[in-house]
mmCIF file of C-alpha atoms and ligand atoms in Angstrom:
data_model
loop_
_atom_site.group_PDB
_atom_site.id
_atom_site.type_symbol
_atom_site.label_atom_id
_atom_site.label_comp_id
_atom_site.label_asym_id
_atom_site.label_seq_id
_atom_site.Cartn_x
_atom_site.Cartn_y
_atom_site.Cartn_z
ATOM 1 C CA UNK Z 55 18.994 -3.826 8.392
ATOM 2 C CA UNK Z 56 15.384 -3.612 9.518
ATOM 3 C CA UNK Z 57 12.448 -2.125 7.631
ATOM 4 C CA UNK Z 58 12.323 1.228 9.473
ATOM 5 C CA UNK Z 59 16.045 1.721 8.954
ATOM 6 C CA UNK Z 60 15.595 1.093 5.224
ATOM 7 C CA UNK Z 61 12.820 3.698 4.991
ATOM 8 C CA UNK Z 62 14.999 6.183 6.863
ATOM 9 C CA UNK Z 63 17.885 5.427 4.530
ATOM 10 C CA UNK Z 64 15.721 6.512 1.582
ATOM 11 C CA UNK Z 65 14.583 9.571 3.525
ATOM 12 C CA UNK Z 66 18.175 10.545 4.366
ATOM 13 C CA UNK Z 67 19.423 10.009 0.841
ATOM 14 C CA UNK Z 68 16.812 12.437 -0.477
ATOM 15 C CA UNK Z 69 17.195 14.867 2.435
ATOM 16 C CA UNK Z 70 20.933 15.110 1.808
ATOM 17 C CA UNK Z 71 20.161 16.596 -1.620
ATOM 18 C CA UNK Z 72 17.970 19.214 0.030
ATOM 19 C CA UNK Z 73 18.479 22.101 2.327
ATOM 20 C CA UNK Z 74 17.276 20.391 5.506
ATOM 21 C CA UNK Z 75 18.722 20.953 8.968
ATOM 22 C CA UNK Z 76 19.608 18.004 11.205
ATOM 23 C CA UNK Z 77 16.907 19.047 13.654
ATOM 24 C CA UNK Z 78 14.335 19.032 10.917
ATOM 25 C CA UNK Z 79 15.488 15.574 9.779
ATOM 26 C CA UNK Z 80 15.132 14.149 13.281
ATOM 27 C CA UNK Z 81 11.738 15.775 13.657
ATOM 28 C CA UNK Z 82 10.482 14.307 10.395
ATOM 29 C CA UNK Z 83 11.810 10.787 10.947
ATOM 30 C CA UNK Z 84 10.538 10.303 14.505
ATOM 31 C CA UNK Z 85 7.004 8.935 14.909
ATOM 32 C CA UNK Z 86 4.586 11.122 16.887
ATOM 33 C CA UNK Z 87 2.977 8.276 18.829
ATOM 34 C CA UNK Z 88 3.239 4.497 19.057
ATOM 35 C CA UNK Z 89 0.480 2.388 20.544
ATOM 36 C CA UNK Z 90 1.017 -1.241 21.507
ATOM 37 C CA UNK Z 91 -1.909 -3.079 23.000
ATOM 38 C CA UNK Z 92 -2.581 -6.562 24.258
ATOM 39 C CA UNK Z 93 -5.687 -7.890 22.522
ATOM 40 C CA UNK Z 94 -7.244 -10.769 24.417
ATOM 41 C CA UNK Z 95 -10.217 -12.695 23.071
ATOM 42 C CA UNK Z 96 -12.022 -15.943 23.660
ATOM 43 C CA UNK Z 97 -11.200 -18.396 20.861
ATOM 44 C CA UNK Z 98 -13.863 -20.747 19.473
ATOM 45 C CA UNK Z 99 -12.206 -23.564 21.419
ATOM 46 C CA UNK Z 100 -12.876 -21.771 24.694
ATOM 47 C CA UNK Z 101 -9.161 -21.016 25.145
ATOM 48 C CA UNK Z 102 -7.938 -17.463 25.642
ATOM 49 C CA UNK Z 103 -6.130 -16.002 22.627
ATOM 50 C CA UNK Z 104 -3.541 -13.288 23.209
ATOM 51 C CA UNK Z 105 -2.505 -11.047 20.322
ATOM 52 C CA UNK Z 106 -0.501 -7.846 20.092
ATOM 53 C CA UNK Z 107 -1.922 -4.893 18.200
ATOM 54 C CA UNK Z 108 0.035 -1.845 17.011
ATOM 55 C CA UNK Z 109 -0.810 1.596 15.726
ATOM 56 C CA UNK Z 110 2.044 3.913 14.852
ATOM 57 C CA UNK Z 111 1.134 7.539 14.148
ATOM 58 C CA UNK Z 112 4.090 8.912 12.294
ATOM 59 C CA UNK Z 113 3.354 12.462 11.198
ATOM 60 C CA UNK Z 114 0.225 14.624 10.978
ATOM 61 C CA UNK Z 115 1.673 17.928 9.810
ATOM 62 C CA UNK Z 116 -0.445 17.812 6.627
ATOM 63 C CA UNK Z 117 -3.633 16.304 8.100
ATOM 64 C CA UNK Z 118 -4.941 13.345 10.123
ATOM 65 C CA UNK Z 119 -2.790 10.210 10.275
ATOM 66 C CA UNK Z 120 -3.820 7.819 7.515
ATOM 67 C CA UNK Z 121 -2.894 4.258 6.705
ATOM 68 C CA UNK Z 122 -3.836 0.625 6.733
ATOM 69 C CA UNK Z 123 -4.146 -2.111 9.318
ATOM 70 C CA UNK Z 124 -2.236 -5.303 8.584
ATOM 71 C CA UNK Z 125 -3.100 -8.722 10.057
ATOM 72 C CA UNK Z 126 -0.075 -10.959 9.544
ATOM 73 C CA UNK Z 127 2.327 -13.087 11.622
ATOM 74 C CA UNK Z 128 5.242 -10.768 10.667
ATOM 75 C CA UNK Z 129 3.620 -7.646 12.088
ATOM 76 C CA UNK Z 130 5.762 -6.000 14.750
ATOM 77 C CA UNK Z 131 6.653 -2.542 16.021
ATOM 78 C CA UNK Z 132 9.477 -1.978 13.548
ATOM 79 C CA UNK Z 133 7.417 -2.969 10.532
ATOM 80 C CA UNK Z 134 4.511 -0.768 11.659
ATOM 81 C CA UNK Z 135 6.930 2.141 12.126
ATOM 82 C CA UNK Z 136 8.404 1.712 8.673
ATOM 83 C CA UNK Z 137 5.004 1.416 7.010
ATOM 84 C CA UNK Z 138 3.630 4.403 8.958
ATOM 85 C CA UNK Z 139 6.546 6.510 7.785
ATOM 86 C CA UNK Z 140 6.008 5.379 4.182
ATOM 87 C CA UNK Z 141 2.383 6.559 4.491
ATOM 88 C CA UNK Z 142 3.564 10.048 5.481
ATOM 89 C CA UNK Z 143 5.646 10.266 2.307
ATOM 90 C CA UNK Z 144 2.989 8.571 0.178
ATOM 91 C CA UNK Z 145 0.156 10.919 1.124
ATOM 92 C CA UNK Z 146 2.524 13.856 0.550
ATOM 93 C CA UNK Z 147 3.733 12.654 -2.888
ATOM 94 C CA UNK Z 148 0.151 12.540 -4.163
ATOM 95 C CA UNK Z 149 -0.739 15.675 -2.221
ATOM 96 C CA UNK Z 150 -3.575 14.396 -0.012
ATOM 97 C CA UNK Z 151 -4.468 16.342 3.155
ATOM 98 C CA UNK Z 152 -3.302 13.484 5.371
ATOM 99 C CA UNK Z 153 -0.307 12.403 7.390
ATOM 100 C CA UNK Z 154 0.949 8.866 7.860
ATOM 101 C CA UNK Z 155 0.036 6.031 10.181
ATOM 102 C CA UNK Z 156 -0.030 2.266 10.121
ATOM 103 C CA UNK Z 157 -0.923 -0.554 12.382
ATOM 104 C CA UNK Z 158 -1.686 -4.150 12.610
ATOM 105 C CA UNK Z 159 -2.117 -7.263 14.579
ATOM 106 C CA UNK Z 160 0.384 -10.030 15.004
ATOM 107 C CA UNK Z 161 -1.845 -12.937 13.986
ATOM 108 C CA UNK Z 162 -2.478 -15.349 11.133
ATOM 109 C CA UNK Z 163 -5.957 -14.478 9.838
ATOM 110 C CA UNK Z 164 -6.074 -17.667 7.734
ATOM 111 C CA UNK Z 165 -6.104 -19.655 10.977
ATOM 112 C CA UNK Z 166 -8.869 -17.601 12.601
ATOM 113 C CA UNK Z 167 -12.600 -18.197 12.235
ATOM 114 C CA UNK Z 168 -14.804 -15.330 11.131
ATOM 115 C CA UNK Z 169 -16.084 -14.977 14.692
ATOM 116 C CA UNK Z 170 -12.553 -14.837 16.112
ATOM 117 C CA UNK Z 171 -11.550 -12.248 13.528
ATOM 118 C CA UNK Z 172 -14.538 -10.103 14.433
ATOM 119 C CA UNK Z 173 -13.901 -10.345 18.191
ATOM 120 C CA UNK Z 174 -10.227 -9.521 17.634
ATOM 121 C CA UNK Z 175 -11.050 -6.470 15.539
ATOM 122 C CA UNK Z 176 -13.669 -5.163 17.927
ATOM 123 C CA UNK Z 177 -11.377 -5.636 20.930
ATOM 124 C CA UNK Z 178 -8.590 -3.782 19.136
ATOM 125 C CA UNK Z 179 -10.936 -0.864 18.456
ATOM 126 C CA UNK Z 180 -12.048 -0.930 22.094
ATOM 127 C CA UNK Z 181 -8.417 -0.290 23.055
ATOM 128 C CA UNK Z 182 -7.547 2.393 20.512
ATOM 129 C CA UNK Z 183 -10.826 4.192 19.721
ATOM 130 C CA UNK Z 184 -9.840 7.371 21.558
ATOM 131 C CA UNK Z 185 -6.777 7.705 19.338
ATOM 132 C CA UNK Z 186 -8.505 7.222 15.961
ATOM 133 C CA UNK Z 187 -11.360 9.089 14.259
ATOM 134 C CA UNK Z 188 -12.261 11.088 11.131
ATOM 135 C CA UNK Z 189 -10.027 14.014 12.064
ATOM 136 C CA UNK Z 190 -7.390 12.104 14.068
ATOM 137 C CA UNK Z 191 -6.318 8.853 12.448
ATOM 138 C CA UNK Z 192 -8.172 6.901 9.759
ATOM 139 C CA UNK Z 193 -7.360 3.190 9.314
ATOM 140 C CA UNK Z 194 -7.895 1.270 6.059
ATOM 141 C CA UNK Z 195 -7.327 -2.234 4.677
ATOM 142 C CA UNK Z 196 -3.851 -3.688 4.136
ATOM 143 C CA UNK Z 197 -2.434 -7.214 3.915
ATOM 144 C CA UNK Z 198 -4.793 -9.637 5.707
ATOM 145 C CA UNK Z 199 -7.672 -7.207 6.235
ATOM 146 C CA UNK Z 200 -10.617 -6.337 3.999
ATOM 147 C CA UNK Z 201 -13.867 -4.389 3.713
ATOM 148 C CA UNK Z 202 -15.593 -6.606 6.301
ATOM 149 C CA UNK Z 203 -12.923 -5.832 8.904
ATOM 150 C CA UNK Z 204 -13.366 -2.114 8.157
ATOM 151 C CA UNK Z 205 -17.155 -2.475 8.622
ATOM 152 C CA UNK Z 206 -16.578 -3.964 12.095
ATOM 153 C CA UNK Z 207 -14.216 -1.093 12.918
ATOM 154 C CA UNK Z 208 -16.796 1.511 11.909
ATOM 155 C CA UNK Z 209 -19.525 -0.226 13.881
ATOM 156 C CA UNK Z 210 -17.399 -0.634 17.024
ATOM 157 C CA UNK Z 211 -16.169 2.961 16.834
ATOM 158 C CA UNK Z 212 -19.774 4.196 16.541
ATOM 159 C CA UNK Z 213 -20.638 2.623 19.918
ATOM 160 C CA UNK Z 214 -18.334 5.146 21.602
ATOM 161 C CA UNK Z 215 -18.484 8.171 19.318
ATOM 162 C CA UNK Z 216 -21.737 7.952 17.308
ATOM 163 C CA UNK Z 217 -22.222 7.727 13.540
ATOM 164 C CA UNK Z 218 -18.912 8.612 11.885
ATOM 165 C CA UNK Z 219 -18.381 6.580 8.702
ATOM 166 C CA UNK Z 220 -15.286 8.684 7.912
ATOM 167 C CA UNK Z 221 -13.451 7.093 10.876
ATOM 168 C CA UNK Z 222 -12.212 4.289 8.597
ATOM 169 C CA UNK Z 223 -11.962 3.765 4.815
ATOM 170 C CA UNK Z 224 -12.113 0.739 2.559
ATOM 171 C CA UNK Z 225 -15.574 -0.161 3.894
ATOM 172 C CA UNK Z 226 -18.024 -2.272 1.842
ATOM 173 C CA UNK Z 227 -19.729 -0.182 -0.881
ATOM 174 C CA UNK Z 228 -23.144 -0.959 0.616
ATOM 175 C CA UNK Z 229 -21.911 0.134 4.066
ATOM 176 C CA UNK Z 230 -20.602 3.673 3.446
ATOM 177 C CA UNK Z 231 -17.671 2.575 1.281
ATOM 178 C CA UNK Z 232 -16.725 4.117 -2.055
ATOM 179 C CA UNK Z 233 -17.171 2.740 -5.533
ATOM 180 C CA UNK Z 234 -13.780 1.734 -6.884
ATOM 181 C CA UNK Z 235 -11.976 1.445 -3.529
ATOM 182 C CA UNK Z 236 -11.429 -2.319 -3.650
ATOM 183 C CA UNK Z 237 -9.823 -2.134 -7.107
ATOM 184 C CA UNK Z 238 -8.095 1.191 -6.442
ATOM 185 C CA UNK Z 239 -4.526 0.077 -5.707
ATOM 186 C CA UNK Z 240 -4.487 -2.293 -8.696
ATOM 187 C CA UNK Z 241 -6.025 0.359 -10.931
ATOM 188 C CA UNK Z 242 -3.359 2.800 -9.790
ATOM 189 C CA UNK Z 243 -0.594 0.285 -10.554
ATOM 190 C CA UNK Z 244 -2.077 -0.088 -14.029
ATOM 191 C CA UNK Z 245 -2.025 3.692 -14.541
ATOM 192 C CA UNK Z 246 1.557 4.273 -13.401
ATOM 193 C CA UNK Z 247 2.719 1.234 -15.393
ATOM 194 C CA UNK Z 248 1.124 2.751 -18.488
ATOM 195 C CA UNK Z 249 2.805 6.085 -17.759
ATOM 196 C CA UNK Z 250 6.314 4.689 -17.258
ATOM 197 C CA UNK Z 251 5.962 2.506 -20.368
ATOM 198 C CA UNK Z 252 4.859 5.561 -22.374
ATOM 199 C CA UNK Z 253 7.938 7.473 -21.236
ATOM 200 C CA UNK Z 254 10.038 4.607 -22.568
ATOM 201 C CA UNK Z 255 8.038 4.612 -25.831
ATOM 202 C CA UNK Z 256 6.200 1.377 -25.057
ATOM 203 C CA UNK Z 257 2.574 0.472 -24.448
ATOM 204 C CA UNK Z 258 0.690 -1.926 -22.207
ATOM 205 C CA UNK Z 259 -0.647 -3.806 -25.238
ATOM 206 C CA UNK Z 260 1.994 -6.287 -26.314
ATOM 207 C CA UNK Z 261 4.246 -5.744 -23.276
ATOM 208 C CA UNK Z 262 4.967 -8.590 -20.857
ATOM 209 C CA UNK Z 263 4.353 -8.536 -17.094
ATOM 210 C CA UNK Z 264 5.248 -10.726 -14.117
ATOM 211 C CA UNK Z 265 3.260 -10.172 -10.936
ATOM 212 C CA UNK Z 266 4.457 -11.488 -7.602
ATOM 213 C CA UNK Z 267 1.409 -11.821 -5.337
ATOM 214 C CA UNK Z 268 -2.184 -12.507 -6.310
ATOM 215 C CA UNK Z 269 -4.063 -10.927 -3.439
ATOM 216 C CA UNK Z 270 -6.236 -7.834 -3.739
ATOM 217 C CA UNK Z 271 -3.535 -5.679 -5.354
ATOM 218 C CA UNK Z 272 -1.890 -8.267 -7.634
ATOM 219 C CA UNK Z 273 -5.147 -9.715 -8.941
ATOM 220 C CA UNK Z 274 -6.733 -6.350 -9.810
ATOM 221 C CA UNK Z 275 -3.473 -5.251 -11.438
ATOM 222 C CA UNK Z 276 -3.476 -8.421 -13.578
ATOM 223 C CA UNK Z 277 -7.093 -7.836 -14.645
ATOM 224 C CA UNK Z 278 -6.500 -4.224 -15.723
ATOM 225 C CA UNK Z 279 -3.310 -5.103 -17.612
ATOM 226 C CA UNK Z 280 -4.945 -8.103 -19.309
ATOM 227 C CA UNK Z 281 -8.006 -6.064 -20.353
ATOM 228 C CA UNK Z 282 -5.709 -3.462 -21.930
ATOM 229 C CA UNK Z 283 -3.974 -6.103 -24.056
ATOM 230 C CA UNK Z 284 -0.981 -6.685 -21.767
ATOM 231 C CA UNK Z 285 0.545 -10.155 -21.592
ATOM 232 C CA UNK Z 286 0.682 -11.275 -17.978
ATOM 233 C CA UNK Z 287 3.205 -14.090 -18.410
ATOM 234 C CA UNK Z 288 3.631 -15.022 -14.735
ATOM 235 C CA UNK Z 289 1.780 -14.669 -11.448
ATOM 236 C CA UNK Z 290 2.477 -16.144 -8.047
ATOM 237 C CA UNK Z 291 1.167 -16.375 -4.513
ATOM 238 C CA UNK Z 292 2.519 -17.778 -1.258
ATOM 239 C CA UNK Z 293 2.304 -21.364 -2.626
ATOM 240 C CA UNK Z 294 4.049 -20.964 -5.997
ATOM 241 C CA UNK Z 295 3.870 -19.450 -9.467
ATOM 242 C CA UNK Z 296 2.239 -20.081 -12.826
ATOM 243 C CA UNK Z 297 3.805 -19.013 -16.117
ATOM 244 C CA UNK Z 298 2.690 -18.874 -19.719
ATOM 245 C CA UNK Z 299 4.851 -17.094 -22.321
ATOM 246 C CA UNK Z 300 1.760 -16.467 -24.483
ATOM 247 C CA UNK Z 301 0.074 -14.594 -21.633
ATOM 248 C CA UNK Z 302 -2.113 -16.094 -18.901
ATOM 249 C CA UNK Z 303 -5.871 -15.998 -19.483
ATOM 250 C CA UNK Z 304 -6.646 -13.932 -16.373
ATOM 251 C CA UNK Z 305 -10.471 -14.462 -16.293
ATOM 252 C CA UNK Z 306 -9.827 -18.237 -16.449
ATOM 253 C CA UNK Z 307 -7.170 -17.962 -13.722
ATOM 254 C CA UNK Z 308 -9.665 -16.052 -11.566
ATOM 255 C CA UNK Z 309 -12.164 -18.914 -11.907
ATOM 256 C CA UNK Z 310 -9.462 -21.359 -10.814
ATOM 257 C CA UNK Z 311 -8.412 -19.203 -7.853
ATOM 258 C CA UNK Z 312 -12.002 -18.729 -6.692
ATOM 259 C CA UNK Z 313 -12.310 -22.502 -6.195
ATOM 260 C CA UNK Z 314 -8.733 -23.599 -5.373
ATOM 261 C CA UNK Z 315 -7.653 -20.444 -3.425
ATOM 262 C CA UNK Z 316 -4.177 -20.630 -5.029
ATOM 263 C CA UNK Z 317 -2.695 -20.047 -8.491
ATOM 264 C CA UNK Z 318 -0.805 -23.341 -8.764
ATOM 265 C CA UNK Z 319 -2.775 -26.127 -10.354
ATOM 266 C CA UNK Z 320 -4.077 -23.739 -13.026
ATOM 267 C CA UNK Z 321 -4.222 -25.639 -16.330
ATOM 268 C CA UNK Z 322 -3.525 -22.621 -18.535
ATOM 269 C CA UNK Z 323 0.151 -22.372 -17.567
ATOM 270 C CA UNK Z 324 3.174 -24.178 -16.179
ATOM 271 C CA UNK Z 325 4.003 -24.475 -12.508
ATOM 272 C CA UNK Z 326 6.976 -22.414 -11.418
ATOM 273 C CA UNK Z 327 8.476 -20.812 -8.321
ATOM 274 C CA UNK Z 328 8.476 -17.325 -6.886
ATOM 275 C CA UNK Z 329 12.241 -17.019 -7.488
ATOM 276 C CA UNK Z 330 11.857 -17.935 -11.161
ATOM 277 C CA UNK Z 331 9.106 -15.343 -11.534
ATOM 278 C CA UNK Z 332 11.278 -12.606 -10.039
ATOM 279 C CA UNK Z 333 14.119 -13.294 -12.459
ATOM 280 C CA UNK Z 334 12.127 -13.732 -15.676
ATOM 281 C CA UNK Z 335 12.958 -11.564 -18.701
ATOM 282 C CA UNK Z 336 9.828 -9.383 -18.851
ATOM 283 C CA UNK Z 337 9.119 -5.759 -19.626
ATOM 284 C CA UNK Z 338 7.640 -5.026 -16.206
ATOM 285 C CA UNK Z 339 8.105 -6.857 -12.913
ATOM 286 C CA UNK Z 340 5.492 -6.025 -10.291
ATOM 287 C CA UNK Z 341 6.142 -7.124 -6.687
ATOM 288 C CA UNK Z 342 2.661 -7.075 -5.125
ATOM 289 C CA UNK Z 343 3.122 -9.120 -1.967
ATOM 290 C CA UNK Z 344 5.100 -8.411 1.200
ATOM 291 C CA UNK Z 345 8.152 -6.206 1.752
ATOM 292 C CA UNK Z 346 11.841 -7.099 1.530
ATOM 293 C CA UNK Z 347 11.710 -9.087 -1.729
ATOM 294 C CA UNK Z 348 14.790 -7.625 -3.422
ATOM 295 C CA UNK Z 349 18.178 -7.970 -1.745
ATOM 296 C CA UNK Z 350 21.514 -7.531 -3.545
ATOM 297 C CA UNK Z 351 21.590 -11.083 -4.936
ATOM 298 C CA UNK Z 352 18.071 -10.881 -6.262
ATOM 299 C CA UNK Z 353 18.640 -7.403 -7.703
ATOM 300 C CA UNK Z 354 21.564 -8.730 -9.741
ATOM 301 C CA UNK Z 355 19.475 -11.654 -10.997
ATOM 302 C CA UNK Z 356 16.444 -9.594 -12.079
ATOM 303 C CA UNK Z 357 16.052 -9.482 -15.862
ATOM 304 C CA UNK Z 358 13.024 -7.169 -16.068
ATOM 305 C CA UNK Z 359 13.337 -3.817 -17.854
ATOM 306 C CA UNK Z 360 11.175 -1.913 -15.365
ATOM 307 C CA UNK Z 361 10.005 -2.476 -11.781
ATOM 308 C CA UNK Z 362 6.736 -1.100 -10.448
ATOM 309 C CA UNK Z 363 6.412 -1.498 -6.671
ATOM 310 C CA UNK Z 364 2.859 -2.470 -5.808
ATOM 311 C CA UNK Z 365 3.928 -3.794 -2.397
ATOM 312 C CA UNK Z 366 5.167 -1.520 0.375
ATOM 313 C CA UNK Z 367 8.927 -1.688 0.906
ATOM 314 C CA UNK Z 368 9.833 -4.530 -1.485
ATOM 315 C CA UNK Z 369 13.366 -3.197 -2.174
ATOM 316 C CA UNK Z 370 16.241 -3.087 0.319
ATOM 317 C CA UNK Z 371 18.617 -0.109 -0.148
ATOM 318 C CA UNK Z 372 21.470 -2.308 -1.458
ATOM 319 C CA UNK Z 373 19.148 -3.652 -4.173
ATOM 320 C CA UNK Z 374 17.929 -0.155 -4.952
ATOM 321 C CA UNK Z 375 21.514 0.954 -5.695
ATOM 322 C CA UNK Z 376 21.984 -2.054 -7.972
ATOM 323 C CA UNK Z 377 18.792 -1.363 -9.935
ATOM 324 C CA UNK Z 378 19.874 2.254 -10.317
ATOM 325 C CA UNK Z 379 23.367 1.364 -11.520
ATOM 326 C CA UNK Z 380 21.928 -1.228 -13.917
ATOM 327 C CA UNK Z 381 19.612 1.443 -15.379
ATOM 328 C CA UNK Z 382 16.426 -0.392 -14.372
ATOM 329 C CA UNK Z 383 13.803 2.250 -13.566
ATOM 330 C CA UNK Z 384 11.874 1.572 -10.343
ATOM 331 C CA UNK Z 385 8.532 3.277 -9.806
ATOM 332 C CA UNK Z 386 8.679 3.467 -5.992
ATOM 333 C CA UNK Z 387 5.962 2.196 -3.663
ATOM 334 C CA UNK Z 388 5.104 5.645 -2.272
ATOM 335 C CA UNK Z 389 4.035 6.700 -5.759
ATOM 336 C CA UNK Z 390 3.098 3.429 -7.500
ATOM 337 C CA UNK Z 391 0.685 2.038 -4.911
ATOM 338 C CA UNK Z 392 -0.818 5.373 -3.822
ATOM 339 C CA UNK Z 393 -4.030 4.609 -5.745
ATOM 340 C CA UNK Z 394 -5.438 2.903 -2.654
ATOM 341 C CA UNK Z 395 -5.035 5.833 -0.315
ATOM 342 C CA UNK Z 396 -6.173 8.264 -3.038
ATOM 343 C CA UNK Z 397 -9.529 6.509 -3.241
ATOM 344 C CA UNK Z 398 -9.559 6.244 0.566
ATOM 345 C CA UNK Z 399 -9.362 10.021 0.515
ATOM 346 C CA UNK Z 400 -12.351 10.146 -1.875
ATOM 347 C CA UNK Z 401 -14.244 7.794 0.437
ATOM 348 C CA UNK Z 402 -13.475 10.027 3.419
ATOM 349 C CA UNK Z 403 -14.643 13.115 1.487
ATOM 350 C CA UNK Z 404 -17.878 11.364 0.444
ATOM 351 C CA UNK Z 405 -18.513 10.255 4.054
ATOM 352 C CA UNK Z 406 -17.938 13.740 5.421
ATOM 353 C CA UNK Z 407 -20.324 15.199 2.829
ATOM 354 C CA UNK Z 408 -22.850 12.333 3.097
ATOM 355 C CA UNK Z 409 -22.760 12.149 -0.675
ATOM 356 C CA UNK Z 410 -21.849 9.441 -3.188
ATOM 357 C CA UNK Z 411 -19.691 9.562 -6.285
ATOM 358 C CA UNK Z 412 -20.081 7.313 -9.325
ATOM 359 C CA UNK Z 413 -17.358 4.800 -10.226
ATOM 360 C CA UNK Z 414 -16.578 6.899 -13.312
ATOM 361 C CA UNK Z 415 -15.948 9.971 -11.186
ATOM 362 C CA UNK Z 416 -13.773 8.055 -8.712
ATOM 363 C CA UNK Z 417 -11.637 6.537 -11.471
ATOM 364 C CA UNK Z 418 -11.377 9.794 -13.403
ATOM 365 C CA UNK Z 419 -10.218 11.759 -10.361
ATOM 366 C CA UNK Z 420 -7.865 8.955 -9.294
ATOM 367 C CA UNK Z 421 -6.260 8.905 -12.714
ATOM 368 C CA UNK Z 422 -5.840 12.688 -12.798
ATOM 369 C CA UNK Z 423 -4.169 12.688 -9.383
ATOM 370 C CA UNK Z 424 -1.844 9.797 -10.136
ATOM 371 C CA UNK Z 425 -0.785 10.998 -13.584
ATOM 372 C CA UNK Z 426 -0.092 14.473 -12.199
ATOM 373 C CA UNK Z 427 2.010 13.016 -9.359
ATOM 374 C CA UNK Z 428 3.797 10.601 -11.679
ATOM 375 C CA UNK Z 429 4.755 13.456 -14.034
ATOM 376 C CA UNK Z 430 6.041 15.580 -11.143
ATOM 377 C CA UNK Z 431 8.198 12.752 -9.781
ATOM 378 C CA UNK Z 432 9.448 11.607 -13.174
ATOM 379 C CA UNK Z 433 10.342 15.125 -14.291
ATOM 380 C CA UNK Z 434 12.091 15.884 -10.992
ATOM 381 C CA UNK Z 435 14.116 12.665 -11.285
ATOM 382 C CA UNK Z 436 15.212 13.691 -14.782
ATOM 383 C CA UNK Z 437 16.067 17.235 -13.707
ATOM 384 C CA UNK Z 438 18.102 16.061 -10.716
ATOM 385 C CA UNK Z 439 19.543 12.982 -12.472
ATOM 386 C CA UNK Z 440 18.357 10.784 -9.641
ATOM 387 C CA UNK Z 441 16.093 7.753 -9.214
ATOM 388 C CA UNK Z 442 12.335 8.157 -9.062
ATOM 389 C CA UNK Z 443 12.456 6.993 -5.429
ATOM 390 C CA UNK Z 444 14.776 9.816 -4.437
ATOM 391 C CA UNK Z 445 12.709 12.298 -6.435
ATOM 392 C CA UNK Z 446 9.483 11.082 -4.781
ATOM 393 C CA UNK Z 447 11.043 11.417 -1.317
ATOM 394 C CA UNK Z 448 12.317 14.900 -2.176
ATOM 395 C CA UNK Z 449 8.862 16.024 -3.254
ATOM 396 C CA UNK Z 450 7.273 14.497 -0.146
ATOM 397 C CA UNK Z 451 9.886 15.885 2.258
ATOM 398 C CA UNK Z 452 9.490 19.390 0.862
ATOM 399 C CA UNK Z 453 5.701 19.228 1.312
ATOM 400 C CA UNK Z 454 5.799 17.802 4.844
ATOM 401 C CA UNK Z 455 8.598 20.178 5.816
ATOM 402 C CA UNK Z 456 6.699 23.170 4.499
ATOM 403 C CA UNK Z 457 3.580 22.170 6.460
ATOM 404 C CA UNK Z 458 5.676 21.766 9.621
ATOM 405 C CA UNK Z 459 7.141 25.231 9.209
ATOM 406 C CA UNK Z 460 3.829 26.883 8.311
ATOM 407 C CA UNK Z 461 1.924 25.192 11.136
ATOM 408 C CA UNK Z 462 4.669 25.923 13.652
ATOM 409 C CA UNK Z 463 6.874 23.343 15.313
HETATM 410 N N1 LIG E 652 -2.856 0.040 3.087
HETATM 411 C C1 LIG E 652 -2.858 0.852 1.907
HETATM 412 C C2 LIG E 652 -1.481 1.463 1.677
HETATM 413 O O1 LIG E 652 -0.489 0.936 2.126
HETATM 414 C C3 LIG E 652 -3.985 1.868 1.909
HETATM 415 C C4 LIG E 652 -3.925 2.896 2.989
HETATM 416 C C5 LIG E 652 -5.176 3.777 3.087
HETATM 417 O O2 LIG E 652 -6.030 3.687 2.212
HETATM 418 O O3 LIG E 652 -5.248 4.545 4.039
HETATM 419 O O4 LIG E 652 -1.339 2.414 0.992
#
């Protein structure tokens, strides 16, 4: 099974519990537009580098397409399609006036110089600028891209269309970005983790957490949990894991990572593997890296009480069924990691109004939106005796479907 098929499986499972015609299903699953461009740049060596860039615009019934740009060697059309579709459901679950899109570049950014990365980004924008924009499609950071890449996108876009900071979100704070955007996905994970723990009569303080992935999302999640008294007993990255049953000293780990660029080698814990981290007996397991982490075998081996999906698409359908039958609640990606796109929405609003919000306002409004959405999904899942993933899809499908009908097909 491929990623887009898995997303559609979740869509179908929810749709089958709703009053949705087959035509409507097909309409809602099929992407509106798929761009695939050849991005050719001069490498530092003088050689010509050839990369393939994608932008999939899935659905804009509720507003402009919205979603990140991923730079990673695994990026391909199917992955972009799946992630674009997830954005449609994500923006609908948290009720933002956006649709869903996603894109990326098949490249390994760790092997590119800063100059190559900039040329690649600008060339990509050169090829797709007519299809993006503040009221068309608004890219944002994802795996392998950051605020600097977004700044280049804004600048390149402005050469063709003038000053439009709202054409991309996740920009540097000093270059039309929003306070709180960089930490937003991790902060959102912290909030939904607190909410699900509360429903199960537990608190962050004293609970144990394992976080797979220590990039932007995983590291901010760890910091928020640690500051609230949570015990982060394991973290990992692409090179390996570190564990400490007493709780890892996250500020110390951050110092280590800032020099060594990886978690292993950290003195305040024992070296371990990604597999061991995923099967540790913890209160909350947080996959915060790439998709496709949980297959059936892994789902049977997991010993966590709760799973909060910080990554997009970490759970294959077969694993999802196993978690459900084992009574392990999963807070699904389209709800759990929506904090990023929520603050992207605030950034877009600030850009359109040429006005700035304080960090306090951003975090307050983010929390309100996430808690409200969490409660809606959780309560619906209880009412319908279904998983939170199915409930989240049901809520999203009803909102997108309603917009389709109201706007006219
Ligand atoms: N890439 C992030 C996501 O998957 C953020 C998207 C955005 O802010 O538009 O949700």
